[in-house]
Coordinates of C-alpha atoms in Angstrom, one line a residue:
Chain J
X867 CA 12.5 -41.0 29.2
X868 CA 9.2 -41.4 27.3
X869 CA 6.3 -42.6 29.3
X870 CA 2.7 -43.2 28.1
X871 CA 0.2 -43.9 30.8
X872 CA -3.3 -45.2 29.8
X873 CA -3.2 -43.2 26.6
X874 CA -6.2 -43.3 24.3
X875 CA -6.9 -41.4 21.2
X876 CA -10.2 -41.3 19.3
X877 CA -10.7 -39.2 16.2
X878 CA -14.5 -39.7 16.1
X879 CA -17.1 -42.1 17.4
X880 CA -16.0 -45.7 16.6
X881 CA -12.9 -47.7 17.2
X882 CA -10.2 -45.6 18.9
X883 CA -6.8 -45.2 17.1
X884 CA -5.1 -45.9 20.4
X885 CA -6.8 -47.6 23.3
X886 CA -5.4 -47.5 26.8
X887 CA -1.7 -47.7 25.8
X888 CA 0.9 -47.7 28.5
X889 CA 4.7 -48.0 27.8
X890 CA 8.0 -46.7 28.9
X891 CA 11.1 -46.0 26.7
X892 CA 14.3 -45.4 28.5
X893 CA 16.9 -42.7 27.5
X894 CA 19.2 -44.1 24.8
X895 CA 17.0 -47.0 23.8
X896 CA 16.4 -48.2 20.2
X897 CA 12.8 -49.2 19.7
X898 CA 10.9 -50.5 16.7
X899 CA 7.2 -49.9 16.6
X900 CA 5.5 -52.4 14.3
X901 CA 2.0 -53.1 13.2
X902 CA -0.4 -53.2 10.3
X903 CA -1.6 -50.0 8.5
X904 CA -4.2 -48.3 10.7
X905 CA -2.9 -50.0 13.8
X906 CA -2.2 -46.6 15.5
X907 CA 1.6 -46.3 15.0
X908 CA 1.4 -42.9 13.3
X909 CA -1.0 -41.7 15.9
X910 CA 1.5 -42.6 18.5
X911 CA 4.2 -40.5 16.7
X912 CA 1.8 -37.5 16.3
X913 CA 1.0 -37.7 20.0
X914 CA 4.7 -37.8 20.9
X915 CA 5.3 -34.6 18.8
X916 CA 2.2 -33.0 20.4
X917 CA 0.6 -32.7 16.9
X918 CA -2.4 -34.4 18.5
X919 CA -3.7 -34.4 22.0
X920 CA -4.7 -37.7 23.7
X921 CA -8.3 -38.2 24.4
X922 CA -7.3 -39.8 27.7
X923 CA -4.1 -40.6 29.7
X924 CA -0.8 -38.7 30.1
X925 CA 2.4 -38.6 28.0
X926 CA 5.6 -37.6 29.7
X927 CA 8.8 -36.9 27.8
X928 CA 12.0 -36.1 29.6
X929 CA 10.0 -35.4 32.8
X930 CA 7.6 -33.0 31.1
X931 CA 3.9 -33.8 31.0
X932 CA 2.8 -32.9 27.4
X933 CA -0.7 -32.0 28.6
X934 CA 0.8 -29.2 30.6
X935 CA 2.9 -27.7 27.8
X936 CA 1.4 -24.5 26.7
X937 CA 0.9 -23.8 23.0
X938 CA 3.6 -21.2 23.0
X939 CA 6.1 -23.7 24.5
X940 CA 5.5 -26.4 21.8
X941 CA 8.2 -25.1 19.4
X942 CA 10.8 -25.3 22.1
X943 CA 9.6 -28.8 23.1
X944 CA 9.8 -30.0 19.5
X945 CA 13.4 -28.9 19.2
X946 CA 14.3 -31.8 21.4
X947 CA 12.7 -34.3 19.1
X948 CA 14.1 -35.0 15.6
X949 CA 11.7 -36.5 13.0
X950 CA 12.3 -38.4 9.8
X951 CA 9.6 -39.4 7.3
X952 CA 9.1 -42.0 4.7
X953 CA 8.9 -39.4 1.9
X954 CA 11.9 -37.5 3.3
X955 CA 10.1 -34.1 3.2
X956 CA 13.0 -32.1 1.9
X957 CA 12.6 -28.7 0.5
X958 CA 13.0 -29.2 -3.3
X959 CA 14.1 -25.7 -4.1
X960 CA 17.1 -25.8 -1.7
X961 CA 20.3 -27.8 -1.9
X962 CA 21.6 -30.4 0.6
X963 CA 23.5 -27.8 2.6
X964 CA 20.5 -25.4 2.7
X965 CA 18.1 -28.1 3.7
X966 CA 20.2 -29.0 6.7
X967 CA 21.0 -25.4 7.6
X968 CA 17.2 -24.7 7.4
X969 CA 16.6 -26.5 10.7
X970 CA 19.2 -24.3 12.4
X971 CA 17.9 -21.1 10.8
X972 CA 14.4 -21.6 12.0
X973 CA 15.6 -21.8 15.6
X974 CA 17.6 -18.6 15.2
X975 CA 21.1 -20.1 15.2
X976 CA 23.7 -17.6 14.1
X977 CA 25.0 -18.1 10.6
X978 CA 28.7 -18.6 11.7
X979 CA 27.6 -21.5 13.9
X980 CA 25.6 -23.0 11.1
X981 CA 28.6 -22.8 8.8
X982 CA 30.6 -24.7 11.3
X983 CA 28.0 -27.3 12.2
X984 CA 26.5 -28.3 8.9
X985 CA 29.7 -29.8 7.4
X986 CA 30.2 -32.1 10.3
X987 CA 26.7 -33.5 10.0
X988 CA 27.1 -33.8 6.3
X989 CA 30.2 -35.9 7.0
X990 CA 28.4 -38.0 9.5
X991 CA 25.7 -39.0 7.0
X992 CA 28.3 -39.4 4.3
X993 CA 27.2 -36.6 2.0
X994 CA 30.0 -34.1 2.4
X995 CA 30.8 -34.2 -1.3
X996 CA 27.2 -33.6 -2.4
X997 CA 26.4 -30.5 -0.3
X998 CA 25.5 -28.5 -3.4
X999 CA 23.2 -31.1 -4.9
X1000 CA 19.4 -30.6 -5.0
X1001 CA 17.1 -33.3 -3.7
X1002 CA 16.1 -34.4 -7.2
X1003 CA 19.7 -35.1 -8.0
X1004 CA 20.0 -37.6 -5.1
X1005 CA 19.0 -41.2 -4.7
X1006 CA 16.2 -42.1 -2.2
X1007 CA 18.8 -43.3 0.3
X1008 CA 20.8 -40.1 0.0
X1009 CA 17.7 -38.0 0.4
X1010 CA 16.9 -39.9 3.6
X1011 CA 20.4 -39.2 4.9
X1012 CA 19.9 -35.5 4.3
X1013 CA 16.6 -35.8 6.3
X1014 CA 18.4 -37.6 9.1
X1015 CA 21.1 -34.9 9.2
X1016 CA 18.4 -32.2 9.3
X1017 CA 16.6 -34.0 12.1
X1018 CA 19.8 -34.3 14.1
X1019 CA 21.5 -31.0 13.6
X1020 CA 19.6 -29.4 16.5
X1021 CA 20.9 -32.2 18.7
X1022 CA 17.6 -33.6 19.9
X1023 CA 17.6 -36.3 22.6
X1024 CA 15.0 -38.3 20.7
X1025 CA 14.8 -39.3 17.0
X1026 CA 11.4 -40.4 15.6
X1027 CA 11.6 -42.2 12.3
X1028 CA 8.2 -42.9 10.6
X1029 CA 8.8 -45.6 8.0
X1030 CA 12.3 -44.3 7.2
X1031 CA 13.0 -47.2 4.8
X1032 CA 9.5 -47.4 3.2
X1033 CA 10.6 -45.8 -0.1
X1034 CA 14.0 -47.4 -0.3
X1035 CA 15.5 -50.6 -1.8
X1036 CA 17.0 -53.2 0.4
X1037 CA 20.6 -51.9 0.3
X1038 CA 19.6 -48.3 1.0
X1039 CA 17.3 -49.5 3.7
X1040 CA 20.2 -51.2 5.5
X1041 CA 22.4 -48.2 5.1
X1042 CA 19.8 -46.0 6.7
X1043 CA 19.3 -48.5 9.6
X1044 CA 23.0 -48.6 10.2
X1045 CA 23.1 -44.9 10.3
X1046 CA 20.2 -44.8 12.8
X1047 CA 22.0 -47.4 14.9
X1048 CA 25.1 -45.2 14.9
X1049 CA 23.0 -42.2 16.0
X1050 CA 21.6 -44.4 18.8
X1051 CA 25.1 -45.4 19.8
X1052 CA 25.9 -41.8 20.3
X1053 CA 23.2 -41.6 23.0
X1054 CA 20.1 -40.5 21.1
X1055 CA 16.9 -42.4 21.8
X1056 CA 15.7 -43.8 18.5
X1057 CA 12.1 -44.8 17.8
X1058 CA 11.5 -46.4 14.4
X1059 CA 8.1 -47.1 13.0
X1060 CA 8.4 -49.7 10.3
X1061 CA 6.9 -52.4 8.1
X1062 CA 10.2 -54.0 7.3
X1063 CA 10.1 -57.2 9.3
X1064 CA 13.4 -58.5 8.0
X1065 CA 15.3 -55.5 9.4
X1066 CA 13.4 -55.8 12.7
X1067 CA 14.3 -59.4 13.0
X1068 CA 17.9 -59.0 12.2
X1069 CA 18.6 -55.9 14.3
X1070 CA 17.4 -57.6 17.5
X1071 CA 16.2 -54.4 19.1
X1072 CA 13.2 -53.8 21.4
X1073 CA 10.0 -54.3 19.4
X1074 CA 6.6 -52.9 20.4
X1075 CA 3.8 -54.4 18.3
X1076 CA 0.5 -52.5 18.0
X1077 CA -2.7 -53.9 16.7
X1078 CA -6.0 -52.0 16.4
X1079 CA -4.7 -49.4 18.8
X1080 CA -3.6 -51.8 21.5
X1081 CA 0.0 -53.0 22.4
X1082 CA -0.1 -56.7 21.8
X1083 CA 3.7 -57.4 22.1
X1084 CA 6.8 -55.8 23.6
X1085 CA 9.9 -57.9 23.2
X1086 CA 13.2 -56.8 24.8
X1087 CA 16.4 -55.9 22.9
X1088 CA 18.4 -59.0 21.9
X1089 CA 15.3 -61.1 22.2
X1090 CA 15.5 -63.5 19.2
X1091 CA 12.1 -64.8 20.0
X1092 CA 10.5 -62.0 18.1
X1093 CA 8.6 -63.4 15.2
X1094 CA 5.6 -61.9 13.6
Chain N
X1377 CA 13.1 -12.4 19.1
X1378 CA 16.7 -13.1 17.9
X1379 CA 18.3 -10.8 15.5
X1380 CA 19.0 -13.7 13.1
X1381 CA 15.3 -14.7 13.2
X1382 CA 14.4 -11.1 12.4
X1383 CA 16.6 -10.9 9.3
X1384 CA 15.5 -14.4 8.3
X1385 CA 11.9 -13.3 8.3
X1386 CA 12.7 -10.2 6.2
X1387 CA 14.7 -12.2 3.7
X1388 CA 11.9 -14.8 3.5
X1389 CA 9.3 -12.0 3.0
X1390 CA 11.2 -10.8 -0.1
X1391 CA 11.7 -14.4 -1.3
X1392 CA 7.9 -15.0 -1.0
X1393 CA 7.3 -12.0 -3.3
X1394 CA 9.9 -13.3 -5.8
X1395 CA 8.4 -16.8 -5.8
X1396 CA 4.9 -15.4 -6.1
X1397 CA 5.8 -12.6 -8.5
X1398 CA 2.6 -12.4 -10.6
X1399 CA 0.2 -12.3 -7.7
X1400 CA 2.6 -9.9 -5.8
X1401 CA 2.7 -7.6 -8.8
X1402 CA -1.1 -7.6 -9.2
X1403 CA -1.4 -6.7 -5.5
X1404 CA 1.1 -3.9 -5.8
X1405 CA -0.6 -2.6 -8.9
X1406 CA -4.0 -2.5 -7.1
X1407 CA -2.5 -0.9 -4.1
X1408 CA -0.8 1.6 -6.3
X1409 CA -4.1 2.4 -8.0
X1410 CA -5.8 2.9 -4.6
X1411 CA -3.1 5.2 -3.3
X1412 CA -3.0 7.1 -6.6
X1413 CA -6.8 7.7 -6.4
X1414 CA -6.4 8.6 -2.8
X1415 CA -3.7 11.0 -3.7
X1416 CA -5.8 12.6 -6.5
X1417 CA -8.7 13.1 -4.1
X1418 CA -6.4 14.3 -1.3
X1419 CA -4.9 16.9 -3.7
X1420 CA -8.3 18.0 -4.8
X1421 CA -9.8 18.3 -1.3
X1422 CA -6.7 20.0 0.0
X1423 CA -6.7 22.6 -2.8
X1424 CA -10.4 23.2 -2.6
X1425 CA -10.0 23.6 1.1
X1426 CA -7.3 26.2 0.6
X1427 CA -9.5 28.0 -1.9
X1428 CA -12.4 27.9 0.6
X1429 CA -10.1 29.4 3.2
X1430 CA -9.1 32.2 0.8
X1431 CA -12.6 32.9 -0.1
X1432 CA -13.7 32.9 3.5
X1433 CA -11.0 35.3 4.3
X1434 CA -12.3 37.7 1.7
X1435 CA -15.9 37.4 2.8
X1436 CA -17.0 40.6 4.5
X1437 CA -20.1 42.0 6.1
X1438 CA -20.6 45.7 5.3
X1439 CA -22.3 47.8 7.8
X1440 CA -23.9 51.1 6.9
X1441 CA -25.1 53.6 9.5
X1442 CA -28.1 55.9 10.0
X1443 CA -28.2 59.2 8.3
X1444 CA -26.7 62.1 10.2
X1445 CA -24.5 60.0 12.5
X1446 CA -21.2 61.6 13.0
X1447 CA -17.9 59.8 12.3
X1448 CA -17.1 59.7 16.0
X1449 CA -20.4 58.1 16.8
X1450 CA -19.8 55.6 14.0
X1451 CA -16.4 54.8 15.3
X1452 CA -17.9 54.3 18.8
X1453 CA -20.2 51.7 17.4
X1454 CA -17.2 50.2 15.6
X1455 CA -15.4 49.7 18.9
X1456 CA -18.3 47.7 20.3
X1457 CA -18.5 45.5 17.2
X1458 CA -14.7 44.9 17.4
X1459 CA -15.2 43.3 20.8
X1460 CA -17.2 40.4 19.2
X1461 CA -15.3 37.1 19.1
X1462 CA -16.4 36.4 15.5
X1463 CA -14.6 39.4 14.2
X1464 CA -11.1 38.9 12.7
X1465 CA -10.5 42.3 11.1
X1466 CA -12.5 45.5 10.5
X1467 CA -11.9 48.3 7.9
X1468 CA -13.4 51.7 8.3
X1469 CA -14.4 53.4 5.1
X1470 CA -15.3 57.1 5.6
X1471 CA -17.8 58.8 3.3
X1472 CA -14.9 60.6 1.6
X1473 CA -13.0 57.4 1.0
X1474 CA -16.2 55.8 -0.3
X1475 CA -16.7 58.7 -2.8
X1476 CA -13.0 58.6 -3.9
X1477 CA -13.2 54.9 -4.5
X1478 CA -16.5 55.3 -6.4
X1479 CA -15.0 57.9 -8.6
X1480 CA -12.0 55.8 -9.4
X1481 CA -14.1 52.9 -10.5
X1482 CA -16.9 54.7 -12.3
X1483 CA -15.4 57.9 -13.6
X1484 CA -12.1 56.6 -14.7
X1485 CA -10.8 58.9 -17.5
X1486 CA -13.8 61.2 -17.1
X1487 CA -13.0 62.7 -13.7
X1488 CA -14.5 66.0 -14.8
X1489 CA -18.0 64.5 -14.5
X1490 CA -17.4 63.9 -10.9
X1491 CA -16.5 67.5 -10.2
X1492 CA -20.1 68.3 -11.1
X1493 CA -21.1 67.1 -7.6
X1494 CA -20.6 69.9 -5.2
X1495 CA -21.4 67.8 -2.2
X1496 CA -20.4 64.2 -1.5
X1497 CA -23.3 62.2 -2.9
X1498 CA -22.2 59.3 -0.7
X1499 CA -22.3 61.4 2.5
X1500 CA -24.2 58.6 4.3
X1501 CA -22.0 55.8 3.0
X1502 CA -19.4 55.6 5.8
X1503 CA -19.2 51.9 6.5
X1504 CA -17.3 49.2 8.2
X1505 CA -16.1 46.1 6.3
X1506 CA -16.0 43.3 8.8
X1507 CA -14.0 40.1 8.1
X1508 CA -14.8 37.0 10.1
X1509 CA -12.7 34.4 11.7
X1510 CA -15.2 31.7 10.7
X1511 CA -17.7 32.2 7.9
X1512 CA -20.2 29.9 9.6
X1513 CA -20.6 32.4 12.4
X1514 CA -21.8 35.0 9.9
X1515 CA -25.5 34.7 10.7
X1516 CA -25.1 35.2 14.4
X1517 CA -23.0 38.3 13.9
X1518 CA -25.5 39.7 11.4
X1519 CA -28.3 39.2 13.8
X1520 CA -26.3 41.1 16.5
X1521 CA -25.4 43.9 14.1
X1522 CA -29.0 44.4 13.0
X1523 CA -30.0 44.8 16.6
X1524 CA -27.6 47.7 17.2
X1525 CA -29.2 51.2 17.2
X1526 CA -27.7 53.5 14.6
X1527 CA -27.1 50.7 12.0
X1528 CA -29.1 51.3 8.9
X1529 CA -28.1 48.3 6.8
X1530 CA -26.0 45.1 7.0
X1531 CA -24.9 43.6 3.7
X1532 CA -23.5 40.2 3.6
X1533 CA -21.9 38.1 0.8
X1534 CA -21.4 34.4 1.4
X1535 CA -22.3 32.6 -1.8
X1536 CA -18.7 31.8 -3.0
X1537 CA -17.5 30.3 0.3
X1538 CA -20.7 28.5 0.8
X1539 CA -20.7 26.9 -2.7
X1540 CA -17.0 25.9 -2.2
X1541 CA -17.7 24.4 1.2
X1542 CA -20.6 22.5 -0.2
X1543 CA -18.6 21.3 -3.2
X1544 CA -15.8 20.2 -0.8
X1545 CA -18.3 18.2 1.3
X1546 CA -19.6 16.4 -1.8
X1547 CA -16.1 15.8 -3.0
X1548 CA -15.0 14.3 0.3
X1549 CA -18.0 12.0 0.4
X1550 CA -17.6 10.8 -3.1
X1551 CA -13.8 10.3 -2.8
X1552 CA -14.2 8.6 0.6
X1553 CA -16.6 6.1 -1.0
X1554 CA -14.4 5.4 -4.0
X1555 CA -11.3 5.1 -1.8
X1556 CA -13.1 2.7 0.5
X1557 CA -14.1 0.4 -2.4
X1558 CA -10.6 0.5 -3.8
X1559 CA -9.1 -0.3 -0.4
X1560 CA -11.4 -3.3 0.0
X1561 CA -10.2 -4.5 -3.4
X1562 CA -6.6 -4.0 -2.3
X1563 CA -7.1 -6.0 0.9
X1564 CA -8.8 -8.7 -1.1
X1565 CA -5.9 -9.0 -3.5
X1566 CA -3.3 -9.0 -0.8
X1567 CA -5.4 -11.7 0.9
X1568 CA -5.3 -13.7 -2.3
X1569 CA -1.6 -13.3 -2.9
X1570 CA -0.7 -14.4 0.6
X1571 CA -3.2 -17.3 0.5
X1572 CA -1.4 -18.5 -2.7
X1573 CA 2.0 -18.0 -0.9
X1574 CA 0.8 -20.1 2.0
X1575 CA -0.4 -22.8 -0.3
X1576 CA 2.9 -22.8 -2.2
X1577 CA 4.9 -23.1 1.1
X1578 CA 2.6 -25.5 2.9
X1579 CA 5.2 -28.2 3.0
X1580 CA 7.9 -25.9 4.2
X1581 CA 5.6 -24.5 6.9
X1582 CA 4.8 -28.1 8.1
X1583 CA 8.5 -28.9 8.3
X1584 CA 9.2 -25.6 10.1
X1585 CA 6.6 -26.5 12.7
X1586 CA 8.0 -30.0 13.2
X1587 CA 11.5 -28.7 13.6
X1588 CA 10.4 -26.3 16.3
X1589 CA 10.0 -22.9 14.5
X1590 CA 8.0 -20.5 16.6
X1591 CA 4.6 -19.2 15.4
X1592 CA 6.2 -15.8 15.0
X1593 CA 8.8 -17.3 12.5
X1594 CA 6.2 -19.1 10.5
X1595 CA 4.0 -16.0 10.2
X1596 CA 6.5 -13.2 10.0
X1597 CA 7.6 -13.7 6.4
X1598 CA 4.0 -13.4 5.2
X1599 CA 3.5 -10.2 7.2
X1600 CA 6.7 -8.8 5.8
X1601 CA 5.4 -9.8 2.3
X1602 CA 2.2 -7.8 2.9
X1603 CA 4.1 -4.8 4.3
X1604 CA 6.5 -4.8 1.3
X1605 CA 3.5 -5.0 -1.2
X1606 CA 1.9 -2.1 0.7
X1607 CA 5.0 0.0 0.8
X1608 CA 6.0 -0.4 -2.8
X1609 CA 2.3 0.0 -3.8
X1610 CA 2.1 3.3 -2.0
X1611 CA 5.6 4.7 -2.7
X1612 CA 5.3 4.4 -6.5
X1613 CA 2.1 6.4 -7.0
X1614 CA 3.3 9.0 -4.5
X1615 CA 6.4 9.7 -6.6
X1616 CA 4.3 9.8 -9.7
X1617 CA 1.8 12.1 -8.2
X1618 CA 4.5 14.5 -7.0
X1619 CA 6.0 14.7 -10.5
X1620 CA 2.6 15.1 -12.1
X1621 CA 1.4 17.7 -9.6
X1622 CA 4.5 19.8 -10.0
X1623 CA 4.0 19.7 -13.8
X1624 CA 0.3 20.5 -13.7
X1625 CA 0.8 23.5 -11.4
X1626 CA 3.5 24.9 -13.6
X1627 CA 1.5 24.2 -16.8
X1628 CA -1.6 25.9 -15.4
X1629 CA 0.4 28.9 -14.1
X1630 CA 1.9 29.3 -17.6
X1631 CA -1.0 28.6 -19.9
X1632 CA -3.8 29.9 -17.8
X1633 CA -2.3 32.9 -16.2
X1634 CA -5.7 34.7 -16.3
X1635 CA -7.2 32.3 -13.8
X1636 CA -4.1 32.6 -11.6
X1637 CA -5.9 34.6 -9.0
X1638 CA -8.9 32.3 -8.9
X1639 CA -6.9 29.0 -8.9
X1640 CA -4.1 29.3 -6.5
X1641 CA -2.5 25.9 -6.1
X1642 CA -1.0 24.7 -2.8
X1643 CA 2.7 24.3 -3.2
X1644 CA 3.9 20.7 -3.8
X1645 CA 6.1 20.8 -0.8
X1646 CA 3.2 21.7 1.6
X1647 CA 0.9 19.3 0.0
X1648 CA 3.2 16.3 0.0
X1649 CA 4.4 16.9 3.5
X1650 CA 1.0 15.6 4.6
X1651 CA 0.2 13.2 1.7
X1652 CA 3.5 11.2 1.8
X1653 CA 3.2 10.0 5.4
X1654 CA -0.5 9.4 5.1
X1655 CA -0.1 7.5 1.8
X1656 CA 2.7 5.4 3.1
X1657 CA 1.0 4.6 6.3
X1658 CA -2.1 3.7 4.5
X1659 CA -0.2 1.3 2.2
X1660 CA 1.8 -0.3 4.9
X1661 CA -1.3 -0.5 7.2
X1662 CA -3.4 -2.2 4.5
X1663 CA -0.5 -4.6 3.7
X1664 CA -0.1 -5.4 7.4
X1665 CA -3.8 -5.9 8.1
X1666 CA -4.4 -7.8 4.9
X1667 CA -1.6 -10.3 5.7
X1668 CA -2.6 -10.7 9.4
X1669 CA -6.2 -11.3 8.3
X1670 CA -5.1 -14.0 5.8
X1671 CA -2.7 -15.7 8.2
X1672 CA -5.4 -15.9 10.9
X1673 CA -7.7 -17.5 8.3
X1674 CA -5.3 -19.9 6.5
X1675 CA -2.3 -20.4 8.7
X1676 CA -3.1 -22.4 11.8
X1677 CA 0.2 -22.9 13.6

């Protein structure tokens, strides 16, 4: 479970990026976080990854108070959270297989395990045939699939997706959202930050709306009343 | 640390060098120049030191005794002198031996002139040649010797050893200064190489951190890179120096045989037994420290 209690974050004097935000996300939930640019969505993601420290309040993930996690323990904590970005952030000098295997290598997984595991994740994202391709040879949608496979291969309980469809056309955007829904159906908590209101409306998931660092709306899954 | 992570770091260290080949080569070349210069000075200092030691060993104090003193009385004084801690070795030269040796040197081929002397003209030249353990203790021993009753004269020769010691001191200071400057340049270049490496891999490092790579794993490849640069940068000039030294020693021995007794080179084996580990340690140490310094400055994990 993810729990934010009266969390605020200020970068400097002025309007805080997040102001007294409290929310709870249950295990296995699919949540959209929406809001204008500069509303504090990305700050929220960074706080969840412990890239930033809150100015006030506490964040608890899977029972762990992030404020009490020591610097040395951060890598281990992050292995339980997968992240996907708008610009994919793949390593351009490595092929699809190597990009996915990279996530396992950096946590010290033995090569024989990696060789077994990567093909199954490639199949899951539908790229088994393109494992030798380099990122520049793939479409945007395919690149995002590689990024999702990389984020999931260490089997995190939470997947954070920061504008995952921001650089994709409509068809590819839907493909990615379907894939994320599939991931969620397997039990992973999925949090998607997005601008794509059409997708948000159609998917009928829980939607948290942030404006100027404050939560102004929190509609439940299946709620058709969500309209921006 | 997992064994996989260890090998991954080593592999990435090599890859860093390959990706950053121009800067890596420049760093290795500078390191090689440093270690080469270090080697040259080491060889010089080591050889001059050996020469100083040789010279010191041949430095002797000669003690002459009062007229009329019997050989027994002289030997009695000799026993007292031998008790001194500064004394390494003592040779007694009797008046007869002194005359024989004089004849050999100055009447060579004209021995009949010497027979003109009915008595030993060097009757009062019985002496002790005293060799010291440490030349620097010479003054104190001379003072002691001069205070002994029955000793007429104390002759000392120290100029060669002193000049060589002085030369070695200056050589050490100059070489130390030049090496220090070169080492600073090497550290600076390694710093530059690794800074470029970090910049090139900034995205990869960011992804690694997000995926959950430990600080160790993010930093280790750069440290491996520094160590490899240091190791190669040190090993190459050491091999070159060995080959060159061997050739120079042989060449000098062949072409300048007449100076053979003056210039006795230390054997390559003895010399490089010390130089190789010191050189390698220096290279690896600089590579390691240079990379650690850069990482601390540029790689906040």
